[in-house]
Amino acid sequence: SLNDTIDGLNAKFADAAVALEYDANRLAEIYANRFEDGRNGELDSMPLPCLGPRAHWIDCQKKYAVEPSPCDAYAETLRKCVNETIQRNNEKHG
């Protein structure tokens, strides 16, 4: 039914939103720690990570709002990008 479809989409979107919020908070924590360490000059020149994958995922979600399964590959690419960014930052800054 339509209500079941809407509930399913809301749940899927909520799950994706929670995952993205966690990743964003983790990146913010990394950058905040760098700021506290006195390396704030680096922050001004740093590119924002994963903007491309995030934009592709958001565009896909808008296009396929009813059945977003075509966006799964974009979500996976974004997840990998965020995890790789976090890992690289952890390796650089211990």
PDB file of C-alpha atoms in Angstrom, residues 41-71:
ATOM      1  CA  GLY A  41      45.699  27.648   9.958  1.00  0.00           C
ATOM      2  CA  GLU A  42      45.506  24.298   8.187  1.00  0.00           C
ATOM      3  CA  LEU A  43      41.715  24.302   8.379  1.00  0.00           C
ATOM      4  CA  ASP A  44      41.341  27.363   6.174  1.00  0.00           C
ATOM      5  CA  SER A  45      43.213  25.752   3.296  1.00  0.00           C
ATOM      6  CA  MET A  46      41.713  22.269   3.672  1.00  0.00           C
ATOM      7  CA  PRO A  47      39.287  21.031   1.044  1.00  0.00           C
ATOM      8  CA  LEU A  48      35.980  19.700   2.290  1.00  0.00           C
ATOM      9  CA  PRO A  49      36.038  15.921   1.883  1.00  0.00           C
ATOM     10  CA  CYS A  50      33.524  13.876  -0.098  1.00  0.00           C
ATOM     11  CA  LEU A  51      31.561  16.764  -1.587  1.00  0.00           C
ATOM     12  CA  GLY A  52      31.292  15.070  -4.989  1.00  0.00           C
ATOM     13  CA  PRO A  53      30.002  11.739  -3.697  1.00  0.00           C
ATOM     14  CA  ARG A  54      27.630  13.519  -1.315  1.00  0.00           C
ATOM     15  CA  ALA A  55      26.224  15.699  -4.112  1.00  0.00           C
ATOM     16  CA  HIS A  56      25.706  12.663  -6.373  1.00  0.00           C
ATOM     17  CA  TRP A  57      23.917  10.773  -3.593  1.00  0.00           C
ATOM     18  CA  ILE A  58      21.648  13.712  -2.754  1.00  0.00           C
ATOM     19  CA  ASP A  59      20.786  14.298  -6.419  1.00  0.00           C
ATOM     20  CA  CYS A  60      19.975  10.618  -6.851  1.00  0.00           C
ATOM     21  CA  GLN A  61      17.792  10.608  -3.723  1.00  0.00           C
ATOM     22  CA  LYS A  62      15.824  13.534  -5.141  1.00  0.00           C
ATOM     23  CA  LYS A  63      15.418  11.834  -8.510  1.00  0.00           C
ATOM     24  CA  TYR A  64      14.419   8.440  -7.083  1.00  0.00           C
ATOM     25  CA  ALA A  65      12.504   9.499  -3.987  1.00  0.00           C
ATOM     26  CA  VAL A  66       9.880   6.772  -4.341  1.00  0.00           C
ATOM     27  CA  GLU A  67      12.295   3.880  -4.951  1.00  0.00           C
ATOM     28  CA  PRO A  68      15.834   4.991  -4.102  1.00  0.00           C
ATOM     29  CA  SER A  69      17.530   1.635  -4.678  1.00  0.00           C
ATOM     30  CA  PRO A  70      19.316   3.017  -7.787  1.00  0.00           C
ATOM     31  CA  CYS A  71      21.130   5.304  -5.321  1.00  0.00           C
TER      32      CYS A  71
END
